[in-house]
Each structure stands twice: as C-alpha cells, then as structure tokens.
Tab-separated table of C-alpha atoms and ligand atoms in Angstrom:
chain	number	residue	atom	x	y	z
A	3	MET	CA	-16.984	-49.955	-10.634
A	4	LEU	CA	-17.996	-48.406	-7.481
A	5	LYS	CA	-16.562	-44.968	-7.455
A	6	PRO	CA	-15.486	-43.161	-4.006
A	7	ALA	CA	-17.283	-40.080	-2.806
A	8	GLU	CA	-14.796	-37.165	-3.259
A	9	LEU	CA	-15.004	-34.267	-0.888
A	10	SER	CA	-12.071	-31.522	-0.900
A	11	LEU	CA	-11.354	-29.445	2.069
A	12	GLU	CA	-12.556	-26.220	-0.167
A	13	GLU	CA	-15.805	-27.692	-0.679
A	14	MET	CA	-16.474	-28.116	3.136
A	15	GLY	CA	-15.926	-24.520	3.775
A	16	ASP	CA	-15.467	-23.738	7.564
A	17	LEU	CA	-16.127	-27.259	8.338
A	18	ALA	CA	-12.678	-28.037	6.994
A	19	GLU	CA	-11.222	-26.403	10.241
A	20	ILE	CA	-12.298	-29.120	12.298
A	21	ILE	CA	-10.792	-32.279	9.832
A	22	PRO	CA	-7.512	-33.667	11.878
A	23	PHE	CA	-4.467	-34.086	10.463
A	24	ALA	CA	-3.211	-37.511	9.186
A	25	ASP	CA	-1.817	-39.492	11.940
A	26	PRO	CA	1.702	-38.700	13.114
A	27	VAL	CA	4.264	-41.596	12.842
A	28	VAL	CA	4.937	-42.975	16.261
A	29	ARG	CA	8.641	-43.261	17.123
A	30	LEU	CA	9.653	-46.857	18.084
A	31	GLY	CA	12.267	-47.804	20.495
A	32	TYR	CA	11.853	-44.844	22.887
A	33	ARG	CA	13.235	-44.498	26.341
A	34	ALA	CA	12.319	-47.906	28.324
A	35	ILE	CA	9.707	-47.800	30.912
A	36	PRO	CA	10.197	-49.836	33.973
A	37	SER	CA	6.963	-51.847	33.564
A	38	PHE	CA	8.366	-52.793	29.990
A	39	ASP	CA	9.514	-56.540	30.669
A	40	GLU	CA	9.291	-57.246	27.117
A	41	PRO	CA	10.826	-53.973	25.525
A	42	THR	CA	11.248	-55.535	21.957
A	43	ARG	CA	7.486	-56.274	21.912
A	44	ARG	CA	6.264	-52.823	23.349
A	45	SER	CA	8.643	-50.348	22.177
A	46	PHE	CA	5.941	-47.801	21.940
A	47	ILE	CA	2.715	-47.211	23.967
A	48	PRO	CA	-0.148	-48.656	21.925
A	49	VAL	CA	-3.494	-46.782	21.988
A	50	CYS	CA	-5.127	-50.088	23.006
A	51	GLU	CA	-4.307	-53.722	22.837
A	52	PRO	CA	-6.265	-56.572	23.869
A	53	THR	CA	-5.442	-58.291	27.556
A	54	LEU	CA	-5.519	-61.896	27.075
A	55	GLY	CA	-4.463	-63.003	30.740
A	56	GLY	CA	-7.170	-65.289	31.132
A	57	ASN	CA	-8.383	-68.703	30.171
A	58	GLU	CA	-8.289	-67.805	26.447
A	59	MET	CA	-5.709	-70.224	25.586
A	60	LYS	CA	-7.362	-73.198	27.568
A	61	TYR	CA	-10.826	-72.653	25.909
A	62	VAL	CA	-9.516	-72.213	22.385
A	63	MET	CA	-7.210	-75.418	22.654
A	64	ARG	CA	-10.330	-77.114	24.172
A	65	ALA	CA	-12.410	-76.411	21.031
A	66	VAL	CA	-9.566	-77.457	18.587
A	67	GLU	CA	-8.953	-80.634	20.731
A	68	THR	CA	-12.985	-81.503	20.617
A	69	ASN	CA	-12.980	-80.491	16.846
A	70	TRP	CA	-15.499	-77.849	17.144
A	71	ILE	CA	-14.036	-75.080	15.343
A	72	SER	CA	-17.045	-73.524	13.385
A	73	SER	CA	-20.145	-72.127	14.161
A	74	ALA	CA	-21.750	-74.797	16.127
A	75	GLY	CA	-19.964	-75.853	19.597
A	76	SER	CA	-20.962	-75.278	23.095
A	77	PHE	CA	-18.670	-72.326	23.905
A	78	ILE	CA	-21.385	-70.339	21.458
A	79	PRO	CA	-24.209	-70.496	23.692
A	80	GLU	CA	-22.186	-70.348	27.075
A	81	PHE	CA	-20.563	-67.080	25.840
A	82	GLU	CA	-24.047	-65.705	24.914
A	83	SER	CA	-25.610	-66.672	28.167
A	84	ARG	CA	-22.323	-65.204	30.256
A	85	PHE	CA	-22.401	-61.912	28.289
A	86	ALA	CA	-26.318	-61.308	28.483
A	87	ALA	CA	-25.934	-62.118	32.284
A	88	ALA	CA	-23.281	-59.525	32.450
A	89	CYS	CA	-25.345	-56.849	30.872
A	90	GLY	CA	-28.705	-57.957	32.827
A	91	THR	CA	-30.546	-59.418	29.874
A	92	LYS	CA	-32.307	-62.541	29.111
A	93	TYR	CA	-30.664	-63.247	25.400
A	94	GLY	CA	-27.470	-62.649	23.700
A	95	ILE	CA	-27.139	-63.089	20.056
A	96	SER	CA	-23.760	-63.461	18.871
A	97	CYS	CA	-22.451	-62.211	15.567
A	98	ASN	CA	-19.297	-61.848	13.625
A	99	ASN	CA	-18.795	-58.196	14.340
A	100	GLY	CA	-20.534	-55.196	16.065
A	101	THR	CA	-21.724	-53.791	12.602
A	102	VAL	CA	-23.515	-56.769	11.319
A	103	ALA	CA	-24.916	-56.930	15.012
A	104	LEU	CA	-26.184	-53.378	14.300
A	105	HIS	CA	-27.469	-54.419	10.844
A	106	LEU	CA	-29.239	-57.739	12.285
A	107	ALA	CA	-30.846	-55.653	15.247
A	108	LEU	CA	-32.280	-53.087	12.947
A	109	SER	CA	-33.410	-56.017	10.431
A	110	THR	CA	-35.591	-57.634	12.941
A	111	LEU	CA	-37.473	-54.111	12.962
A	112	GLY	CA	-38.751	-54.641	9.121
A	113	LEU	CA	-38.309	-51.077	8.442
A	114	GLU	CA	-39.391	-49.364	5.481
A	115	PRO	CA	-37.656	-47.017	3.166
A	116	ASP	CA	-39.580	-43.952	4.539
A	117	ASP	CA	-38.950	-44.840	8.268
A	118	GLU	CA	-36.933	-42.620	10.127
A	119	VAL	CA	-33.829	-43.578	12.492
A	120	ILE	CA	-32.466	-41.224	14.887
A	121	LEU	CA	-28.882	-41.486	15.813
A	122	PRO	CA	-25.828	-38.988	17.048
A	123	THR	CA	-23.637	-37.493	14.339
A	124	PHE	CA	-20.822	-38.137	16.761
A	125	THR	CA	-20.253	-41.744	16.314
A	126	MET	CA	-18.414	-44.641	14.517
A	127	ILE	CA	-19.603	-44.783	10.998
A	128	ALA	CA	-20.939	-48.437	11.606
A	129	THR	CA	-24.029	-47.096	13.336
A	130	LEU	CA	-25.074	-44.728	10.362
A	131	ASN	CA	-24.130	-47.531	7.780
A	132	ALA	CA	-26.345	-50.112	9.569
A	133	VAL	CA	-29.305	-47.721	8.995
A	134	THR	CA	-28.033	-47.441	5.499
A	135	TYR	CA	-27.974	-51.229	4.856
A	136	VAL	CA	-31.563	-51.738	5.861
A	137	GLY	CA	-32.919	-48.683	3.638
A	138	ALA	CA	-34.313	-46.366	6.243
A	139	LYS	CA	-33.912	-42.821	6.642
A	140	PRO	CA	-31.035	-41.771	9.178
A	141	VAL	CA	-31.881	-38.339	10.893
A	142	LEU	CA	-28.920	-36.906	12.953
A	143	VAL	CA	-28.815	-35.151	16.247
A	144	ASP	CA	-26.011	-33.508	18.318
A	145	ASN	CA	-24.444	-34.322	21.288
A	146	GLU	CA	-24.868	-32.571	24.628
A	147	PRO	CA	-21.565	-30.740	25.938
A	148	THR	CA	-21.357	-31.934	29.361
A	149	TYR	CA	-20.847	-35.524	28.963
A	150	TRP	CA	-20.177	-35.735	25.212
A	151	GLN	CA	-23.094	-37.863	24.534
A	152	MET	CA	-26.310	-37.607	22.302
A	153	ASP	CA	-28.730	-35.044	23.356
A	154	PRO	CA	-31.990	-36.122	24.702
A	155	GLU	CA	-33.649	-32.581	24.041
A	156	GLN	CA	-32.492	-32.717	20.102
A	157	VAL	CA	-33.935	-36.156	20.032
A	158	ALA	CA	-37.351	-34.785	21.041
A	159	ALA	CA	-37.066	-32.141	18.566
A	160	LYS	CA	-36.493	-34.532	15.860
A	161	ILE	CA	-39.055	-36.911	16.321
A	162	THR	CA	-41.840	-37.009	13.684
A	163	PRO	CA	-44.659	-39.581	12.999
A	164	LYS	CA	-42.228	-41.452	10.675
A	165	THR	CA	-39.695	-42.152	13.795
A	166	LYS	CA	-39.443	-45.929	13.999
A	167	ALA	CA	-36.116	-46.060	16.030
A	168	ILE	CA	-33.543	-44.354	18.207
A	169	LEU	CA	-29.988	-45.385	18.336
A	170	PRO	CA	-28.105	-43.772	21.181
A	171	VAL	CA	-24.343	-44.514	21.197
A	172	HIS	CA	-22.760	-45.046	24.481
A	173	ILE	CA	-19.407	-42.850	23.405
A	174	TYR	CA	-16.244	-43.857	24.580
A	175	GLY	CA	-17.868	-45.892	27.245
A	176	HIS	CA	-20.029	-43.087	29.189
A	177	PRO	CA	-23.683	-43.793	29.185
A	178	VAL	CA	-26.286	-41.790	27.316
A	179	ASP	CA	-28.836	-39.970	29.407
A	180	MET	CA	-31.245	-42.787	28.644
A	181	ASP	CA	-34.321	-41.956	30.845
A	182	PRO	CA	-35.733	-39.061	28.614
A	183	ILE	CA	-35.029	-40.875	25.582
A	184	LEU	CA	-36.797	-44.056	26.599
A	185	ASP	CA	-39.852	-41.813	28.093
A	186	LEU	CA	-40.057	-40.209	24.330
A	187	ALA	CA	-39.897	-43.843	22.750
A	188	ARG	CA	-42.335	-45.676	25.125
A	189	SER	CA	-44.992	-43.110	24.621
A	190	ARG	CA	-44.771	-43.167	20.842
A	191	GLY	CA	-44.048	-46.983	20.341
A	192	ILE	CA	-40.661	-45.988	19.014
A	193	TRP	CA	-37.888	-48.958	19.068
A	194	VAL	CA	-34.697	-47.798	21.308
A	195	MET	CA	-31.353	-49.876	20.423
A	196	GLU	CA	-28.156	-48.979	22.177
A	197	ASP	CA	-24.875	-49.040	20.096
A	198	SER	CA	-22.865	-50.426	23.192
A	199	ALA	CA	-19.900	-51.267	21.236
A	200	GLU	CA	-17.649	-49.179	23.277
A	201	ALA	CA	-19.555	-49.603	26.597
A	202	HIS	CA	-19.007	-53.027	28.124
A	203	GLY	CA	-19.630	-52.889	31.635
A	204	ALA	CA	-20.925	-49.410	31.820
A	205	GLU	CA	-23.699	-48.496	33.871
A	206	TYR	CA	-26.727	-46.089	33.833
A	207	LYS	CA	-28.258	-45.486	37.096
A	208	GLY	CA	-26.793	-48.832	38.370
A	209	ARG	CA	-27.962	-50.997	35.314
A	210	ARG	CA	-25.756	-52.175	32.705
A	211	CYS	CA	-25.487	-50.514	29.161
A	212	GLY	CA	-27.038	-52.756	26.558
A	213	GLY	CA	-29.824	-53.730	29.008
A	214	LEU	CA	-31.544	-50.598	29.199
A	215	SER	CA	-33.734	-50.319	26.149
A	216	ASP	CA	-35.147	-52.906	23.714
A	217	ALA	CA	-31.923	-54.157	22.587
A	218	GLY	CA	-28.104	-53.559	23.069
A	219	VAL	CA	-25.441	-54.083	20.236
A	220	PHE	CA	-21.801	-54.801	21.172
A	221	SER	CA	-18.486	-55.074	19.349
A	222	PHE	CA	-15.652	-57.394	20.482
A	223	TYR	CA	-13.025	-56.049	18.001
A	224	GLY	CA	-9.451	-56.329	19.079
A	225	ASN	CA	-9.545	-52.602	20.735
A	226	LYS	CA	-12.790	-53.302	22.656
A	227	ILE	CA	-13.040	-53.805	26.605
A	228	ILE	CA	-13.321	-57.328	25.645
A	229	THR	CA	-12.731	-58.907	22.651
A	230	THR	CA	-12.818	-62.225	20.378
A	231	GLY	CA	-10.545	-60.597	17.609
A	232	GLU	CA	-13.995	-59.873	15.630
A	233	GLY	CA	-17.050	-60.571	17.118
A	234	GLY	CA	-20.362	-58.776	18.291
A	235	MET	CA	-23.449	-59.583	20.145
A	236	ILE	CA	-26.865	-58.459	20.435
A	237	THR	CA	-28.538	-58.375	24.020
A	238	THR	CA	-32.242	-58.133	24.654
A	239	ASP	CA	-35.124	-59.278	26.969
A	240	ASN	CA	-37.593	-59.589	23.917
A	241	THR	CA	-38.029	-63.256	23.022
A	242	GLU	CA	-39.412	-62.385	19.539
A	243	LEU	CA	-36.672	-60.171	18.591
A	244	ALA	CA	-34.158	-62.493	19.926
A	245	ARG	CA	-35.557	-65.336	18.242
A	246	LEU	CA	-35.753	-63.715	14.792
A	247	ALA	CA	-32.128	-62.415	15.175
A	248	TRP	CA	-30.927	-65.889	15.702
A	249	ASN	CA	-32.783	-67.066	12.816
A	250	LEU	CA	-31.754	-64.202	10.158
A	251	ARG	CA	-28.184	-64.792	11.576
A	252	ASP	CA	-28.160	-68.373	10.177
A	253	HIS	CA	-29.405	-67.950	6.784
A	254	ALA	CA	-32.930	-67.809	8.255
A	255	PHE	CA	-33.111	-71.565	7.927
A	256	SER	CA	-36.871	-72.587	8.543
A	257	HIS	CA	-37.507	-74.833	11.534
A	258	GLU	CA	-40.008	-76.483	9.461
A	259	ARG	CA	-37.625	-78.041	7.027
A	260	HIS	CA	-33.973	-77.567	6.004
A	261	PHE	CA	-33.260	-75.368	2.791
A	262	TRP	CA	-36.512	-73.563	3.342
A	263	HIS	CA	-36.415	-69.860	3.969
A	264	LYS	CA	-39.000	-67.138	4.380
A	265	TYR	CA	-36.647	-64.232	5.173
A	266	VAL	CA	-33.495	-62.870	3.456
A	267	GLY	CA	-31.084	-63.963	6.167
A	268	TYR	CA	-27.314	-63.661	6.163
A	269	ASN	CA	-24.448	-65.438	7.634
A	270	TYR	CA	-23.518	-63.392	10.726
A	271	ARG	CA	-22.388	-66.590	12.775
A	272	MET	CA	-19.393	-66.367	15.349
A	273	THR	CA	-17.312	-69.278	15.396
A	274	ASN	CA	-16.844	-71.535	18.499
A	275	LEU	CA	-13.198	-70.441	18.302
A	276	GLN	CA	-14.172	-66.820	18.892
A	277	ALA	CA	-16.486	-67.455	21.380
A	278	ALA	CA	-13.909	-69.630	23.536
A	279	VAL	CA	-12.001	-66.376	23.479
A	280	GLY	CA	-14.971	-64.365	24.292
A	281	LEU	CA	-16.029	-66.396	27.484
A	282	ALA	CA	-12.513	-66.283	28.883
A	283	GLN	CA	-12.745	-62.429	28.507
A	284	VAL	CA	-15.971	-62.019	29.934
A	285	GLU	CA	-15.009	-63.803	33.148
A	286	GLN	CA	-12.328	-61.027	33.293
A	287	LEU	CA	-14.754	-58.190	32.443
A	288	ASP	CA	-15.210	-56.771	35.924
A	289	GLY	CA	-11.179	-56.621	36.389
A	290	PHE	CA	-10.719	-54.842	32.911
A	291	VAL	CA	-13.444	-52.288	33.986
A	292	ALA	CA	-11.774	-51.717	37.372
A	293	ALA	CA	-8.271	-51.169	35.573
A	294	ARG	CA	-9.829	-48.908	33.063
A	295	ARG	CA	-11.308	-46.953	35.810
A	296	SER	CA	-8.227	-46.793	37.847
A	297	HIS	CA	-6.177	-45.587	34.903
A	298	ALA	CA	-8.731	-43.073	34.296
A	299	ALA	CA	-8.415	-41.542	37.854
A	300	ALA	CA	-4.669	-41.662	37.553
A	301	TYR	CA	-4.769	-39.682	34.419
A	302	THR	CA	-7.361	-37.159	35.444
A	303	ALA	CA	-5.297	-36.380	38.986
A	304	ARG	CA	-2.186	-35.533	36.716
A	305	LEU	CA	-4.055	-33.657	33.889
A	306	ARG	CA	-6.668	-31.537	35.343
A	307	GLU	CA	-4.588	-28.575	36.388
A	308	ILE	CA	-2.818	-28.407	32.774
A	309	PRO	CA	-4.309	-25.121	31.324
A	310	GLY	CA	-6.394	-25.862	28.276
A	311	ILE	CA	-7.071	-29.674	29.040
A	312	THR	CA	-10.313	-31.023	29.533
A	313	THR	CA	-10.574	-34.479	31.018
A	314	PRO	CA	-13.451	-36.737	30.286
A	315	PRO	CA	-16.693	-36.424	32.090
A	316	GLU	CA	-18.420	-38.856	34.213
A	317	ALA	CA	-22.121	-37.996	35.354
A	318	SER	CA	-23.529	-38.687	38.825
A	319	TRP	CA	-25.914	-41.179	37.438
A	320	ALA	CA	-23.043	-42.864	35.199
A	321	LYS	CA	-20.309	-45.545	35.448
A	322	ASN	CA	-17.989	-44.635	32.965
A	323	VAL	CA	-15.888	-47.319	31.586
A	324	TYR	CA	-13.454	-45.185	29.857
A	325	TRP	CA	-13.208	-47.588	26.901
A	326	MET	CA	-11.223	-44.758	25.446
A	327	TYR	CA	-9.732	-42.021	27.654
A	328	GLY	CA	-10.448	-38.686	25.724
A	329	ILE	CA	-9.325	-35.152	26.322
A	330	LEU	CA	-10.064	-31.906	24.677
A	331	VAL	CA	-7.157	-29.458	23.726
A	332	ASP	CA	-7.937	-25.833	24.027
A	333	LYS	CA	-5.292	-24.415	21.695
A	334	GLU	CA	-5.312	-21.025	23.133
A	335	LYS	CA	-4.996	-21.863	26.593
A	336	TYR	CA	-2.847	-24.904	26.333
A	337	GLY	CA	-0.536	-22.925	23.738
A	338	MET	CA	-0.825	-25.606	21.025
A	339	GLY	CA	-3.395	-27.481	19.204
A	340	ARG	CA	-4.614	-30.761	19.278
A	341	ASP	CA	-2.672	-32.165	16.142
A	342	GLN	CA	0.623	-30.507	17.425
A	343	LEU	CA	0.324	-32.355	20.635
A	344	ARG	CA	-0.347	-35.679	19.133
A	345	ALA	CA	2.815	-35.262	17.242
A	346	VAL	CA	4.711	-34.459	20.243
A	347	LEU	CA	3.454	-37.543	21.754
A	348	ALA	CA	4.094	-39.728	18.837
A	349	ASP	CA	7.577	-38.659	19.143
A	350	HIS	CA	7.838	-40.005	22.630
A	351	GLY	CA	6.507	-43.172	21.226
A	352	ILE	CA	2.979	-42.781	22.555
A	353	GLU	CA	0.145	-43.569	20.027
A	354	THR	CA	-3.524	-41.544	20.157
A	355	ARG	CA	-6.201	-41.405	18.047
A	356	THR	CA	-8.576	-38.235	17.105
A	357	PHE	CA	-12.121	-38.328	18.222
A	358	PHE	CA	-14.551	-39.402	15.605
A	359	ILE	CA	-15.188	-37.043	12.526
A	360	PRO	CA	-18.990	-36.503	12.758
A	361	MET	CA	-21.212	-38.297	10.177
A	362	HIS	CA	-22.064	-35.018	8.398
A	363	CYS	CA	-18.753	-34.449	7.392
A	364	GLN	CA	-18.185	-37.680	5.806
A	365	PRO	CA	-17.438	-37.798	1.943
A	366	VAL	CA	-19.729	-40.570	1.494
A	367	TYR	CA	-22.550	-38.922	3.305
A	368	TRP	CA	-21.912	-35.516	2.516
A	369	GLN	CA	-24.894	-34.734	-0.006
A	370	LYS	CA	-27.370	-36.511	2.393
A	371	PHE	CA	-26.769	-34.148	5.127
A	372	LYS	CA	-25.287	-31.091	3.374
A	373	GLY	CA	-25.879	-27.760	4.974
A	374	GLN	CA	-26.568	-29.465	8.437
A	375	ARG	CA	-24.410	-28.446	11.189
A	376	TYR	CA	-23.979	-29.941	15.086
A	377	PRO	CA	-21.631	-27.578	16.843
A	378	VAL	CA	-20.862	-29.698	19.802
A	379	ALA	CA	-19.855	-32.826	17.450
A	380	GLU	CA	-17.848	-30.171	15.441
A	381	SER	CA	-15.851	-29.008	18.262
A	382	LEU	CA	-15.448	-32.364	19.760
A	383	CYS	CA	-14.003	-33.467	16.483
A	384	ARG	CA	-11.463	-30.438	16.510
A	385	ASP	CA	-10.338	-30.453	19.897
A	386	GLY	CA	-10.721	-34.148	21.035
A	387	PHE	CA	-8.185	-37.243	20.947
A	388	TYR	CA	-7.701	-40.231	23.313
A	389	LEU	CA	-4.875	-41.354	25.154
A	390	PRO	CA	-3.160	-44.918	25.453
A	391	SER	CA	-6.276	-46.734	27.191
A	392	ALA	CA	-5.674	-50.515	27.504
A	393	SER	CA	-6.809	-52.445	30.556
A	394	SER	CA	-2.837	-53.685	30.566
A	395	LEU	CA	-1.657	-50.246	30.992
A	396	SER	CA	0.635	-49.887	34.031
A	397	PRO	CA	0.757	-47.039	36.441
A	398	ALA	CA	4.193	-46.110	34.998
A	399	ASP	CA	2.736	-45.850	31.624
A	400	VAL	CA	-0.119	-43.675	32.557
A	401	GLU	CA	2.442	-41.398	34.405
A	402	TYR	CA	4.704	-41.259	31.638
A	403	VAL	CA	1.951	-40.204	28.891
A	404	ALA	CA	0.694	-37.603	31.450
A	405	ASP	CA	4.456	-36.025	32.130
A	406	VAL	CA	4.787	-35.720	28.374
A	407	ILE	CA	1.612	-33.752	28.113
A	408	ARG	CA	2.508	-31.643	30.991
A	409	ASP	CA	6.148	-31.063	29.844
A	410	ALA	CA	5.081	-30.130	26.423
A	411	CYS	CA	2.479	-27.317	27.631
A	412	PRO	CA	3.923	-23.983	26.365
A	413	ALA	CA	1.658	-22.158	28.626
A	414	LEU	CA	3.721	-23.711	31.641
A	415	LYS	CA	6.836	-22.401	30.299
B	577	PLP	C1	-19.838	-46.995	18.262
B	577	PLP	C2	-19.473	-48.166	17.611
B	577	PLP	N1	-20.474	-48.894	16.862
B	577	PLP	C3	-20.216	-49.889	16.059
B	577	PLP	C4	-19.027	-50.336	15.746
B	577	PLP	C5	-18.489	-51.380	14.917
B	577	PLP	O1	-17.891	-52.553	15.512
B	577	PLP	P1	-17.150	-53.837	14.737
B	577	PLP	O2	-15.934	-52.978	14.333
B	577	PLP	O3	-16.909	-54.905	15.695
B	577	PLP	O4	-17.938	-53.986	13.486
B	577	PLP	C6	-17.913	-49.694	16.618
B	577	PLP	C7	-16.391	-50.301	16.512
B	577	PLP	O5	-15.469	-50.007	16.374
B	577	PLP	C8	-18.228	-48.632	17.245
B	577	PLP	O6	-17.216	-47.815	18.132
C-alpha cells in the first residue's frame, strides 16, 4: 500500500516557523450584512464561491434536452473557441480539470527523465505534480519580492543544457514578468507554458495571460474566476501541439482506424454539461474581472493605511485580476501575526485562506529538495493570506471585512 511521506516540524528546523496553523473554524450566523438578502444561505462570507448569474441554467437545460451530456456535443467546441478567443489564441483544448490540462500540455513535449523543467516553488502543488507525472526533473526558483511572482533572474541562473521547459505561474491573478523569460527561452529552444489557472482575463503589457507563450493552462474549479465545476483548458497558437493534445486527451484514438493507438493517451475529456456552464461563464468574464478589480480597489483603499498590512501589488505593465485578494501581515507592526488575525476574522464569520506552502517544504517533496531555501516564497508563506474574493461580493461585504481587520489591529489601540 502507498505510504504517506512523514515530515515532522522538528525535522524542518527553522522552516517550521513558516508553516501556518490549521484553519480556524468560521463562526456561522454572525451579524446580518445589509446585502444579505438570503441570510440562511450566506451566514458567513466564504473565501470564494461561483457566480452563476448568466446563461448557465439555459445552456445546461439545452444539453439535457438534446441528449448531449457526455464528451461530444456542440458546447465543447463552442466553449473551446470562445475561451481561446478570450485569451487571444487560435486553439483551446478543454480537459476535465486544470491538473490534467498541465499534465496533457507537458505530455505533448515528449520529455525524457533527465530533462529539466523550471517552475516556482511558490505555487499550488498541481504545477509540480504535473512535472512529476511526466517523469522530468523539476527545478525550483524563488519569486521576486515586488510582485510576488516567479523571478526571471533566478530562471536565468537555473537554465542548463538540459532545460526543456519553463512553467511560469501567474500567482493569484497577477502576471509574471514574461518578456525576460520568453527571451531566455526563445534563444535556447526551451518551451514556455504558463500555468494560468488563477489568471483568467489577466493581462501582461495589454495581452492576455495564457496567450503569451507556447501554451497556457487554465483551471475551471469552483473557486476560479470562471468555473465549470471541475474543468481545465490548454490555450495555444501551435497547431501541432493542439492536435496532439486533442488526440492524447481522447485515449489517442488513431485517425486511421478506431481502436488503433500510437501513443499512451488519457481520458481527460470535458463533458458537454461542463462546457455548457463554461460557455455561459466565459460570456461574463469581463464583468467578473471588473468586479474583482473594483473589490480590490475598495479593499486597498481601506487597508493600506493600517500599520503592518501590505496590500497586493500591481505592476505598471500588468492587469491583475485578483483571483484572490492576498495581504501580508507584519507581526511586529500590526501587533499580531497572520494566524491570530485569521482567527479574529473567522470569529466574525469571515473565511480566509493562507498563502501556498512552498514546494520545497512539502512532506512529499522534502527529500527531493532537501536543503534548498527560497526566502521570498518562505516569507510569503509565513505572512500571507487571502480575504474573501468572489466576484459576487458586495461593497458592504468588502467594507465589513476591512473594518474587522482595522478594528482588530493592536497597533491602532
Ligand atoms: C496555480 C494552479 N495550478 C494548477 C491548479 C490545478 O487546477 P485544478 O484544481 O483544476 O486541477 C490550480 C488549482 O487550484 C492552481 O491554483
């Protein structure tokens, strides 16, 4: 039987200090907020939730009424082309989640065990797992401290003749500084694939994330800016890559004859039901992005003067879509640490989530990266967490959350 990787905090040495406490229990049934027209449904403010206010029901009903509920049906190509167009790419290859979309995208490259793939240590574990699934060697880099994104200088330092791919991750909806990475890659024939799971609609120098490199990879999990419940998509302009991904996604059925296979393929297909929801969601993408940017501006206006609170950055070349509105807490200046503040918020019916625990600190990858240190990722992990960020938040929700953070600040008392 598979055994879990064990890692005690003692074994982690001083890295143990950055590991967050367990999530606090969120108190239900707290004070009514004026915007709460359904107080029993929302007796707390969730960190995120889907916004299904468009054609979702209509399109799903159409899929059911026409009997097309599996992975054939017209909503699938329609959603793929609408989403690809929203990213500025020729092709969209839908999948049943973002993790398999990453795996599928990397699978098209035909990587060998010695091949190296560079990715940030500060990411969600699916990015690294996908590299593990294809049997390549993951090489970690740190983030830069200004925009909390993968550091292009460190990417340059880690490139070797064995580097075959770079996976920038647009964390929390802010783009990575892509040009230096693309320059490094193009001159060496290295593939670049953006993990854009958190960056639907985000822009780098006026161009959409997911359309900046050889391929983009998206997730449509329920907490993403647009959702299909579970789902994912590869976006690309590369015809060969797109054709191969479509084929591998579907058991690699041969075009010559049925049940004739030249690759080890997968069943990573999205259903017509999911695509029906996806199409309705992509129709609303610009509205969702505008809502999130407006919530972010309102949060920042209320939080930026509070001692010890750092609000999320936005580079001059970036359009941050604030998938999650993250803040950093300086324990000394604010007067209490991140975990204590999260407990206060939970007690006020506000759900939050800590920033990612870096990959080099994960029990399952501890031996692989033992001894490696990434100070920016570690400090983001120690001090960072994100506030309720759904597109459907009301101005009153945002005001309430920000007021709890201000009122709880010991340094202001
Ligand atoms: C950066 C990043 N990559 C990949 C994924 C995986 O996507 P999914 O949950 O759809 O498999 C996520 C999901 O949360 C993510 O945040």
